[in-house]
CSV table of C-alpha atoms in Angstrom, one decimal:
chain,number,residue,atom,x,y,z
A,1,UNK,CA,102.0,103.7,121.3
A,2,UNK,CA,105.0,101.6,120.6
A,3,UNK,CA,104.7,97.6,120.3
A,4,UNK,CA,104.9,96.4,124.0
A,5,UNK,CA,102.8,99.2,125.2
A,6,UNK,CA,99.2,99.3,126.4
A,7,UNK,CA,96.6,101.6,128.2
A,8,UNK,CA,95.7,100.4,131.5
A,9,UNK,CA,93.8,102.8,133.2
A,10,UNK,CA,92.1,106.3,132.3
A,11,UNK,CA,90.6,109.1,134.9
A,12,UNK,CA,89.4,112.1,134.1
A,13,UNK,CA,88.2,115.2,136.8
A,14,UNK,CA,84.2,116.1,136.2
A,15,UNK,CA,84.6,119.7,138.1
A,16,UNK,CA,86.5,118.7,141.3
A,17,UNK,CA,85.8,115.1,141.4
A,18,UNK,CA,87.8,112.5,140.1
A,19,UNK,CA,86.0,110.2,138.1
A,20,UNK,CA,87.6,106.9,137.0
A,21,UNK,CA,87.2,105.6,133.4
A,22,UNK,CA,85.3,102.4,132.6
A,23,UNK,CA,86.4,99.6,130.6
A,24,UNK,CA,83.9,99.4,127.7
A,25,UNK,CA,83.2,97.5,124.5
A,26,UNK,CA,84.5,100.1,121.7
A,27,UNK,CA,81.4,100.8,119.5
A,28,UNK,CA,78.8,100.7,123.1
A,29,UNK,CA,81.4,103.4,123.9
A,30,UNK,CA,81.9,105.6,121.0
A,31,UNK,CA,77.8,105.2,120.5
A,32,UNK,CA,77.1,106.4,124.2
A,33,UNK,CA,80.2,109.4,123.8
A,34,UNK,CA,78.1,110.8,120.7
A,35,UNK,CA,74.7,110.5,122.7
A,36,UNK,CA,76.4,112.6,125.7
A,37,UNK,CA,78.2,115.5,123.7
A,38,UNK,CA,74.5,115.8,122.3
A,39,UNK,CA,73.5,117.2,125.7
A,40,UNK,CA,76.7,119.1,126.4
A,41,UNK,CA,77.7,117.1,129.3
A,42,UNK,CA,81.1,115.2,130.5
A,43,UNK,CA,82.3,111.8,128.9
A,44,UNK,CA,85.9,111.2,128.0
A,45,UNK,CA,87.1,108.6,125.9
A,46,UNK,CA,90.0,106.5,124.6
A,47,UNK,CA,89.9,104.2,122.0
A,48,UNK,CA,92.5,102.4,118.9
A,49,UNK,CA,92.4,103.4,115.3
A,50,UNK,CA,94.3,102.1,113.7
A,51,UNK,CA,97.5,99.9,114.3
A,52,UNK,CA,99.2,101.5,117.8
A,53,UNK,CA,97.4,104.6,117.1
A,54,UNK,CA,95.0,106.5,120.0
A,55,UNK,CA,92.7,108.7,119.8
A,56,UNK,CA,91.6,110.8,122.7
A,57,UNK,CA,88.6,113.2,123.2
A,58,UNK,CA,87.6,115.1,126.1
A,59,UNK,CA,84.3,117.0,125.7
A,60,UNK,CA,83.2,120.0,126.7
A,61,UNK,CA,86.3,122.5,126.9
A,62,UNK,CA,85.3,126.0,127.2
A,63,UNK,CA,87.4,129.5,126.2
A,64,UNK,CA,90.8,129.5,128.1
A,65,UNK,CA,89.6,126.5,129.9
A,66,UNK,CA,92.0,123.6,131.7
A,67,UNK,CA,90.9,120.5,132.4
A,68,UNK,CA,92.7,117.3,134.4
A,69,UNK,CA,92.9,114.0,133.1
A,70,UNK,CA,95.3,111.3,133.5
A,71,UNK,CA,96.3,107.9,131.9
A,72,UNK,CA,98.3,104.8,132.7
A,73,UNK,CA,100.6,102.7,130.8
A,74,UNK,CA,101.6,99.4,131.0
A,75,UNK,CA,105.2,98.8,129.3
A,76,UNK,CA,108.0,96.7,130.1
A,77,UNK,CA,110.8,98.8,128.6
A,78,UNK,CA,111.9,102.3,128.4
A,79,UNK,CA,109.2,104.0,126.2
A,80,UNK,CA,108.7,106.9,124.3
A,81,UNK,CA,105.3,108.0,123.9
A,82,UNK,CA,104.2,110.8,121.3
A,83,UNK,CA,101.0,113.4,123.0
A,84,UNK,CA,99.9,115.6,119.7
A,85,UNK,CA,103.7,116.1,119.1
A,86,UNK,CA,105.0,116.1,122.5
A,87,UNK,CA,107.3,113.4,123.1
A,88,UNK,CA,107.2,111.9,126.9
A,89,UNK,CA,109.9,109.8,128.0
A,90,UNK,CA,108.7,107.0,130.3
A,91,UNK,CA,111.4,104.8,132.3
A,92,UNK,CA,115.4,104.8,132.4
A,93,UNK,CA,116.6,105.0,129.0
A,94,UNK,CA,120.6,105.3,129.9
A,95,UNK,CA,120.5,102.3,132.6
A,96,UNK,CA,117.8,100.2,131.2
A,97,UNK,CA,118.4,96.3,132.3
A,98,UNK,CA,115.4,95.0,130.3
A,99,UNK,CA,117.2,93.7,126.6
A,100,UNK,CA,115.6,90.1,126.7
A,101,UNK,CA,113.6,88.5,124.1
A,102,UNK,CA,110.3,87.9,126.0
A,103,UNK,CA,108.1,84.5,124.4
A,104,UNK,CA,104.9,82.5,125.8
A,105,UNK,CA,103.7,79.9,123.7
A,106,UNK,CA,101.9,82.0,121.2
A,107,UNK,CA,103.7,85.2,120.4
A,108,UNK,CA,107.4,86.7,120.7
A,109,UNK,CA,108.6,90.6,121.9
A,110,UNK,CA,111.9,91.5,121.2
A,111,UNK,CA,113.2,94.9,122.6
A,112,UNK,CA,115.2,97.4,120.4
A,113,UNK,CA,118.0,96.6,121.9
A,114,UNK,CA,118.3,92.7,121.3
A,115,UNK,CA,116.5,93.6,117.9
A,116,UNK,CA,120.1,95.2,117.5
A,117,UNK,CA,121.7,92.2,117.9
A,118,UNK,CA,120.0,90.2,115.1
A,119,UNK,CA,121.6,89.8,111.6
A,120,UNK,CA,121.4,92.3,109.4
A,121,UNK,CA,119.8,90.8,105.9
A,122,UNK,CA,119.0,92.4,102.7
A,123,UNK,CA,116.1,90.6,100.9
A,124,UNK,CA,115.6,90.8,97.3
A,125,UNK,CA,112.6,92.9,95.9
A,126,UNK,CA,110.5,92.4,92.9
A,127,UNK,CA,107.2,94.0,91.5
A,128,UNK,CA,103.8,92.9,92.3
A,129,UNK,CA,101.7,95.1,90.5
A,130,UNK,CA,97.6,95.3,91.0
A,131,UNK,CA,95.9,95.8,88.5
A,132,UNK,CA,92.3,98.1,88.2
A,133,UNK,CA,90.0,95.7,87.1
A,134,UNK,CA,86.9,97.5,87.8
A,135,UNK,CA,84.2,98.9,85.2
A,136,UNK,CA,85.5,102.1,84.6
A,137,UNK,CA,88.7,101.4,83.5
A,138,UNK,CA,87.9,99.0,80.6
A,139,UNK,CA,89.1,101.5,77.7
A,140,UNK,CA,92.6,101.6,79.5
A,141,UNK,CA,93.6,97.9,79.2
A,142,UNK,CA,96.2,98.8,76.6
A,143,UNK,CA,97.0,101.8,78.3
A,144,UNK,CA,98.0,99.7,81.2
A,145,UNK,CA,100.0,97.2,79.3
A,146,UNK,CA,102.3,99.5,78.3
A,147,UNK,CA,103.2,101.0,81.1
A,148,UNK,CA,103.6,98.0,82.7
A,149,UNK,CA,105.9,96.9,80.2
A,150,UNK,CA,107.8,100.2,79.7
A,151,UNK,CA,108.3,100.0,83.8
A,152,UNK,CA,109.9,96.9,83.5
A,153,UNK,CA,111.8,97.2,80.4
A,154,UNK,CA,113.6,100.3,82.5
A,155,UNK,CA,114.5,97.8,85.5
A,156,UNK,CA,114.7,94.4,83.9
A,157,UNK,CA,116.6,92.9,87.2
A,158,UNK,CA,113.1,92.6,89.2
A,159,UNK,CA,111.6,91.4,85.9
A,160,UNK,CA,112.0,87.3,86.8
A,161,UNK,CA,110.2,87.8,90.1
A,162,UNK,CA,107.8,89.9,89.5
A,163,UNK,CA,104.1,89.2,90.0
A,164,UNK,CA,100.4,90.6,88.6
A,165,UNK,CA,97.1,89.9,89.9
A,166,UNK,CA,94.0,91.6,89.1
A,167,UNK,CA,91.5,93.6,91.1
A,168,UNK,CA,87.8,94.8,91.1
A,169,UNK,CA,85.3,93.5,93.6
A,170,UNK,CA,87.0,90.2,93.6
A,171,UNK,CA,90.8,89.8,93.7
A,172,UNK,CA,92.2,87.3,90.8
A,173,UNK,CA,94.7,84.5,91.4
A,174,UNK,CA,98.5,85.7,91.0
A,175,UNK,CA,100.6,84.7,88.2
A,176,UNK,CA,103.7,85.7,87.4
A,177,UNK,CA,105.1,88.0,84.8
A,178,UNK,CA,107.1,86.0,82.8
A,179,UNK,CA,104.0,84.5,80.9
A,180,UNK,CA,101.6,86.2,78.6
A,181,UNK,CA,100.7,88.3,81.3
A,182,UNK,CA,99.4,91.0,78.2
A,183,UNK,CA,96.9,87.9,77.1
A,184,UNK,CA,95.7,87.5,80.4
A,185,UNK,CA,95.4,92.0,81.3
A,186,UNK,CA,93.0,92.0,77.7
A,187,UNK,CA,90.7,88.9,78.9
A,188,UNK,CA,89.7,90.0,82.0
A,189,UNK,CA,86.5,90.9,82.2
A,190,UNK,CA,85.5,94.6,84.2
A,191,UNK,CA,83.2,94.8,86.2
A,192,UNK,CA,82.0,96.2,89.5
A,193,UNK,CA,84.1,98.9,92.0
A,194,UNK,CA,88.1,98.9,92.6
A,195,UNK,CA,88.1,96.8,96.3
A,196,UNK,CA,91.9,98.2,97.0
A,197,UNK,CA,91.6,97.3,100.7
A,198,UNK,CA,91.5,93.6,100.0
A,199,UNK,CA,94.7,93.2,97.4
A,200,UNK,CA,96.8,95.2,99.5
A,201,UNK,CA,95.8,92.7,102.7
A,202,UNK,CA,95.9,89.7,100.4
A,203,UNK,CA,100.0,90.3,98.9
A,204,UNK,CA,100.9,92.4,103.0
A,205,UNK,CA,99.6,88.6,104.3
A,206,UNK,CA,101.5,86.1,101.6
A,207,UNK,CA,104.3,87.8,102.1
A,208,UNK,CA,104.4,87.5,105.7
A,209,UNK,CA,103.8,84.0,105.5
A,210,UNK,CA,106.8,83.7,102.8
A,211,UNK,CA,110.2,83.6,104.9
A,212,UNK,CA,112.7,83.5,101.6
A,213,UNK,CA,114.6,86.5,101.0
A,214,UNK,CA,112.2,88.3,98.5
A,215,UNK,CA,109.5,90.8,99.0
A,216,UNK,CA,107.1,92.4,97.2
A,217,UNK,CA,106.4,95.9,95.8
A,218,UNK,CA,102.8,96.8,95.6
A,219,UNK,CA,102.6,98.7,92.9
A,220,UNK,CA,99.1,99.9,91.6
A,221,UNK,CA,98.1,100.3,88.2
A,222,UNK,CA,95.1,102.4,88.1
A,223,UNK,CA,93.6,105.9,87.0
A,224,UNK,CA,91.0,105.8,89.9
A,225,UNK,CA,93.0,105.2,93.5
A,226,UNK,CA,91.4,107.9,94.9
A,227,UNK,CA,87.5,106.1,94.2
A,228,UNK,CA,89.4,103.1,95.6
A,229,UNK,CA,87.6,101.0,98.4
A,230,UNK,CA,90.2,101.6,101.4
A,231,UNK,CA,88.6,100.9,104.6
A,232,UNK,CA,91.3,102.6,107.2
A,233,UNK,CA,94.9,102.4,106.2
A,234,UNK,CA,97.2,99.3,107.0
A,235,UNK,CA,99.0,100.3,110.1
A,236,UNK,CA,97.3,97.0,112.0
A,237,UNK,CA,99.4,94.7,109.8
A,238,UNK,CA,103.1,96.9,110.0
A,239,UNK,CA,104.3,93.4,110.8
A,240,UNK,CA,103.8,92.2,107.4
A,241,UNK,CA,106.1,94.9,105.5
A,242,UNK,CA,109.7,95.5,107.5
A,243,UNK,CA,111.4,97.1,105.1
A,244,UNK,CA,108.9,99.4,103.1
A,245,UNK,CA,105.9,101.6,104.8
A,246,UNK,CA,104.8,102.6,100.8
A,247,UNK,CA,102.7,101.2,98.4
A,248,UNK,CA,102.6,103.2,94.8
A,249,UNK,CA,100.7,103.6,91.8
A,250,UNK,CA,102.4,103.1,88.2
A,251,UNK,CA,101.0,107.1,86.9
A,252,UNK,CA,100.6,108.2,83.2
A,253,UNK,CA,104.5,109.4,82.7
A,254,UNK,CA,105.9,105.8,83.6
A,255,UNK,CA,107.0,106.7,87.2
A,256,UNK,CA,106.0,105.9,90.4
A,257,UNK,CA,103.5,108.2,92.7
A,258,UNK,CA,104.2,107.3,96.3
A,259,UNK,CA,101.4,106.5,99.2
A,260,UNK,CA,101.7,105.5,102.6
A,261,UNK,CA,100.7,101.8,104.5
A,262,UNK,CA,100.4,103.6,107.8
A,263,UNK,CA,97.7,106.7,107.0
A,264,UNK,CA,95.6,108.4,104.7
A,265,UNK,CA,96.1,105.9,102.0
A,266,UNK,CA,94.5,107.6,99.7
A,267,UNK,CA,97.0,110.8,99.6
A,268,UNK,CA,100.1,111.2,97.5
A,269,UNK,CA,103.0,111.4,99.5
A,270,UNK,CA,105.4,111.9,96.5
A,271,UNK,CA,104.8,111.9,92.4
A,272,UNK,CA,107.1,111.2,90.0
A,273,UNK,CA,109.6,108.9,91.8
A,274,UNK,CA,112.2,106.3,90.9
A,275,UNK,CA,113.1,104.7,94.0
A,276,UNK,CA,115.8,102.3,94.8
A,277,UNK,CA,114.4,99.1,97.5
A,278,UNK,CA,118.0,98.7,99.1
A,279,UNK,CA,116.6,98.7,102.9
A,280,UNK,CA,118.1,96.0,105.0
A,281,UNK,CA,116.0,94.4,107.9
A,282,UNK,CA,116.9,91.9,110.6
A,283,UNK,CA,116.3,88.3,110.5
A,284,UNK,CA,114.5,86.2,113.8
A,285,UNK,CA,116.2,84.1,115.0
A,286,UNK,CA,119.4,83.9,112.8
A,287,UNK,CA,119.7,84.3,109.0
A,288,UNK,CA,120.8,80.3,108.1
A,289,UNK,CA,116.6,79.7,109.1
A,290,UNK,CA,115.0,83.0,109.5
A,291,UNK,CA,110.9,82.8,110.9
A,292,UNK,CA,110.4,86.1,110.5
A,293,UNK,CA,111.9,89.7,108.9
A,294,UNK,CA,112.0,92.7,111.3
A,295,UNK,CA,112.7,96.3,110.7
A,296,UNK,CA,116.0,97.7,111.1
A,297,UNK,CA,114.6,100.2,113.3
A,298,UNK,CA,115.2,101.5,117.2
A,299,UNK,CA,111.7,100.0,118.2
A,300,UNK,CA,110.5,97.1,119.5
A,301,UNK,CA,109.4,94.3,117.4
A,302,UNK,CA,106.6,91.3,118.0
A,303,UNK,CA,106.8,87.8,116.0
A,304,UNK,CA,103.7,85.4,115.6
A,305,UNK,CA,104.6,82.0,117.0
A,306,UNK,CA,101.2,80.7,115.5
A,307,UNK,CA,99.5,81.5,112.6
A,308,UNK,CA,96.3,81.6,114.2
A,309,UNK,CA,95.4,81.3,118.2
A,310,UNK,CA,93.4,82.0,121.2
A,311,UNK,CA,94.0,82.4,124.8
A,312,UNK,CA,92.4,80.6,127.7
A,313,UNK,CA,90.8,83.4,130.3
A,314,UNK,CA,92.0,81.6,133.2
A,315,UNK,CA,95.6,82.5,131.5
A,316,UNK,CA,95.2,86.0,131.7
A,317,UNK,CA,95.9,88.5,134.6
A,318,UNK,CA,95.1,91.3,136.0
A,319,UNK,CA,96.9,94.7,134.4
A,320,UNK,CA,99.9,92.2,133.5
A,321,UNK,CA,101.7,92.9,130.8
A,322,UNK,CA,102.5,89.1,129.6
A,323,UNK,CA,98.9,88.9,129.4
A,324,UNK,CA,98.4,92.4,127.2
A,325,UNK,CA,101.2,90.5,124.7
A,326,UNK,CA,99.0,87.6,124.0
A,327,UNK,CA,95.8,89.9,123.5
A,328,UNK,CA,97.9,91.8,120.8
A,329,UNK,CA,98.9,88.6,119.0
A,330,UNK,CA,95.1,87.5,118.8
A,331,UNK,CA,94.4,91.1,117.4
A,332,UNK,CA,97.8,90.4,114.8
A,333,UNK,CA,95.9,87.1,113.9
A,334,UNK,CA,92.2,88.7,113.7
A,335,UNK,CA,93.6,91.5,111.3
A,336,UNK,CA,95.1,88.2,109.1
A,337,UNK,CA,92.0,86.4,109.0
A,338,UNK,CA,89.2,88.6,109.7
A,339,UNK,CA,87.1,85.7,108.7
A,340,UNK,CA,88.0,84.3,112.5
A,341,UNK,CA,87.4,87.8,114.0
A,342,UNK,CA,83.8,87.5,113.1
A,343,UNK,CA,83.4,84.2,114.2
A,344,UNK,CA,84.5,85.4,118.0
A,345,UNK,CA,85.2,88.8,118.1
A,346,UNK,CA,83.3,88.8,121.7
A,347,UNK,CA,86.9,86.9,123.1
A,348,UNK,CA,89.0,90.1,122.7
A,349,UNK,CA,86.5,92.3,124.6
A,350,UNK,CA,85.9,89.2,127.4
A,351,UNK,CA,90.1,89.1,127.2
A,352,UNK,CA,90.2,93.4,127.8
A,353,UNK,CA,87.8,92.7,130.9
A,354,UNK,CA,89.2,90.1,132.7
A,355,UNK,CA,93.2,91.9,132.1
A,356,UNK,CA,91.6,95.4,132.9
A,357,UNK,CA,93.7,96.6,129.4
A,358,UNK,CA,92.6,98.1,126.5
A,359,UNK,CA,92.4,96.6,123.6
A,360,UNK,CA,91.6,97.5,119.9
A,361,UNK,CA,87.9,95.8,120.9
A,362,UNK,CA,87.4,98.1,123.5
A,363,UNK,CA,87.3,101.5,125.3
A,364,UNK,CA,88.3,103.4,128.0
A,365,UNK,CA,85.3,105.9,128.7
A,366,UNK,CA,84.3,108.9,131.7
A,367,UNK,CA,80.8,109.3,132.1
A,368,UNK,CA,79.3,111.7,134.4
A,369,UNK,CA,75.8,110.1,136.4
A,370,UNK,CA,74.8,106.8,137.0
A,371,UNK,CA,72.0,107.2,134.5
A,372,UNK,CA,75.0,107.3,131.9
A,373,UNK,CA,76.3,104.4,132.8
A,374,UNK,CA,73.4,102.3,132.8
A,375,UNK,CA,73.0,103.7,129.2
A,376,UNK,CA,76.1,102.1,128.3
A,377,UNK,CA,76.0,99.1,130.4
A,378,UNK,CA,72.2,98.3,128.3
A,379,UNK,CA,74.4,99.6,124.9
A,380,UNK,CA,77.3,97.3,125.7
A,381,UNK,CA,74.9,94.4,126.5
A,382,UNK,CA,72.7,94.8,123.0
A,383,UNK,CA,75.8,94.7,121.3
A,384,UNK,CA,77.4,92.1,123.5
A,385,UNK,CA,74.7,89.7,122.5
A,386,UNK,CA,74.7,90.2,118.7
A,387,UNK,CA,76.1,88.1,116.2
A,388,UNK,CA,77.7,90.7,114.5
A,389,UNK,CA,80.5,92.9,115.1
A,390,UNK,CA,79.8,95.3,112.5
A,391,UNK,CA,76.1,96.3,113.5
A,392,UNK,CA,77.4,100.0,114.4
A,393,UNK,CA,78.9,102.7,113.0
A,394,UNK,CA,83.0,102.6,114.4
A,395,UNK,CA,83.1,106.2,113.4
A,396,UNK,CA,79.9,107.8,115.1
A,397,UNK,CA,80.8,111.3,115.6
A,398,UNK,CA,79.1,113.7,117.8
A,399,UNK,CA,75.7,116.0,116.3
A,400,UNK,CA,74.7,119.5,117.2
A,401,UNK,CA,71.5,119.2,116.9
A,402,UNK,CA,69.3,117.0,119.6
A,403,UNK,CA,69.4,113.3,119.0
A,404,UNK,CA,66.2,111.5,117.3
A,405,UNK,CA,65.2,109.8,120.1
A,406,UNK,CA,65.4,112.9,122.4
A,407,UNK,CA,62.9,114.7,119.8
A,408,UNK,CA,60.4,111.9,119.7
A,409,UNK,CA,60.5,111.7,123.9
A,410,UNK,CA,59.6,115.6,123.6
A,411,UNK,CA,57.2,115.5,121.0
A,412,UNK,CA,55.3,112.8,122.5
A,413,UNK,CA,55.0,114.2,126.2
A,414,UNK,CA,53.8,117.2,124.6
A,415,UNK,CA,51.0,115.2,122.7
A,416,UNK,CA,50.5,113.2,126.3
A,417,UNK,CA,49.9,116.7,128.2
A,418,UNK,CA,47.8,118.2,124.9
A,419,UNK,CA,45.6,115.4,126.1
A,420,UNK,CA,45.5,115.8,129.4
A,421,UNK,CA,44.6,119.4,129.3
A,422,UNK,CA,42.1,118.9,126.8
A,423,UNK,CA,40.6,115.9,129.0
A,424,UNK,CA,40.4,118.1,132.0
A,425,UNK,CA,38.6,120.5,129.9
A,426,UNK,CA,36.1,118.1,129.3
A,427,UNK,CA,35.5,116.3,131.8
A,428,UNK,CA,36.2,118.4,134.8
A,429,UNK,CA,36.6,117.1,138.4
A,430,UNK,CA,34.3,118.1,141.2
A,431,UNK,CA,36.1,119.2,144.8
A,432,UNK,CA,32.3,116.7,146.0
């Protein structure tokens, strides 16, 4: 979905009968969805990934089978939305009125077309390399030194701004390479596993908060990416990197091995590379005073007013869109400081309910019988009540073979009736 886009509605038809989706908290949802497909019968469900990204499942489909479903969007511009690689064109494009910067207190939405508008800025790039730290790569300290250096030495213009921190299960402090940086590569101690996810999120977030004209070039240097610790990808903070959706890793031959922000971050995109950072980006509000770097792109944009917020429910409306903005800023600000996501992650699923829109804390699911739905109703209070947000699996997919609680509910009414029968056959009851 693009930025100023959101789900509000889902249906999908169980035989002849239209059944409408139900607003759900996401891991209640995608727990009761792999408890259904266990017994062949009818959920459907929507949920986030990752950044803007949906995915959709519709379960059972049978040989040359069609089935009907149908969702609804909530958008304030022309959009284009991408089905499995049909693109659907939703509103006017040609007489479009809607060019206005849109702001509440909290968060800002600028369409593509007043995006347009904005200076065009080219910031200056330097090198912040990261630095495998971890146990297994203790023998290759020297290794790395040299082709950091040897990088460098072949593009000596970034040298002066460029930065090196270290990384294992803990992320070091930054420090810049114009010191004994080689002093500092030899003494660190290794030790535990390669926690990638973190020093990616830790440089993407100071360079958001840094509104000069430089940004930073995340540059790996490591012989084990693919063993890295990469939870998802880092699609939920595209706000934090306008001109670049690459990170790389420094390889053996000097050059730069390519891999993508968005997806699959552990997969090369392109080896061997030498790339030039010359892409310009638009500066918010004006480039004298600049609050924020957007991409030079034909989408819509969103700027954080505040670093860190919430929203008061008796703000929010129903299936508006102002009030679908200021749920995606608190998700913007969540994915920042996860450490405040834990603390009340129950707001954004309270915020989808009262707004009737879905948000990255929640689902839009089909169920089939009433006794579904008071299975996920129970789910979605358990989980409701925890202190935890992470007490189940996000990724629960679907089993062929019978669930475990199904086989213990079979096994023991068979042990009840081997009972009964055998309890009859003792004691037997007289017709007197």
């Amino acid at each position: 979905l693009p930025d100023g886009c959101w789900i509000s509605n889902y249906y999908l038809y169980v035989e002849d009968k239209k059944e409408m989706g139900i607003l759900a908290e996401k891991k209640s949802a995608l727990w009761v969805y792999s408890q259904i497909v266990n017994y062949r019968q009818d959920p459907g469900i929507l949920h986030y990934l990752t950044g803007n990204k949906i995915e959709f499942r519709v379960f059972p489909f049978s040989g040359n089978e069609t089935r009907k479903t149908g969702i609804e969007l909530i958008h304030k511009d022309p959009v284009k939305i991408t089905l499995d690689g049909n693109t659907i064109e939703l509103g006017n494009f040609q007489y479009s009125q809607e060019t206005s910067t849109s702001a509440n207190k909290n968060i800002i939405y600028i369409p593509a077309e007043q995006k347009k508008q904005l200076p065009e800025v080219q910031r200056k790039s330097y090198y912040h390399f990261i630095v495998d730290t971890s146990k297994d790569q203790d023998s290759l300290k020297n290794n790395f030194i040299q082709r950091i250096e040897s990088f460098v030495k072949e593009n000596p213009e970034k040298r002066s701004l460029s930065k090196i921190s270290f990384c294992n299960s803990y992320l070091s402090s930054v420090y810049p390479l114009t010191g004994d940086w080689k002093t500092l590569v030899k003494n660190q101690k290794n030790e535990g596993g390669f926690y990638l996810d973190h020093a990616i999120k830790t440089v993407l977030y100071n360079s958001y908060k840094n509104t000069d004209n430089t940004y930073p070039v995340i540059i790996i240097v490591s012989n084990n990416i693919e063993n890295s610790i990469i939870e998802n990808d880092f699609s939920d903070l595209k706000i934090a990197y306008p001109e670049n959706s690459l990170f790389y890793r420094l390889n053996e031959g000097g050059t730069l091995d390519s891999y993508s922000l968005v997806s699959n971050s552990k997969i090369i995109l392109e080896s061997n590379l030498n790339p030039e950072f010359t892409t310009k980006v638009r500066a918010y509000p004006n480039a004298e005073r600049p609050v924020a770097y957007l991409p030079d792109d034909d989408s819509p944009s969103l700027v954080l007013k505040k670093e860190i917020f919430s929203i008061d429910e008796k703000d929010l409306k129903e299936k508006n869109w102002n009030s679908a903005l200021e749920m995606q800023g608190v998700w913007i600000t969540r994915t920042f400081h996860p450490e405040a996501f834990k603390k009340d992650w129950v707001n954004l699923v309270k915020y989808s309910f009262v707004s009737q829109i879905m948000n990255p804390s929640t689902s839009f699911m089909v169920v089939e019988n009433e006794a579904q739905k008071a299975m996920l109703k129970k789910k979605q209070e358990q989980v409701l009540k925890s202190r935890e947000s992470l007490d189940l699996d996000e990724d629960t997919q679907p089993m062929s073979e019978p669930g475990l609680l199904l086989v213990m509910i079979l096994f023991i009414s068979f042990f009840i009736g081997k009972l009964k029968r055998k309890k009859r056959s003792l004691f037997p009851i007289s017709n007197t």
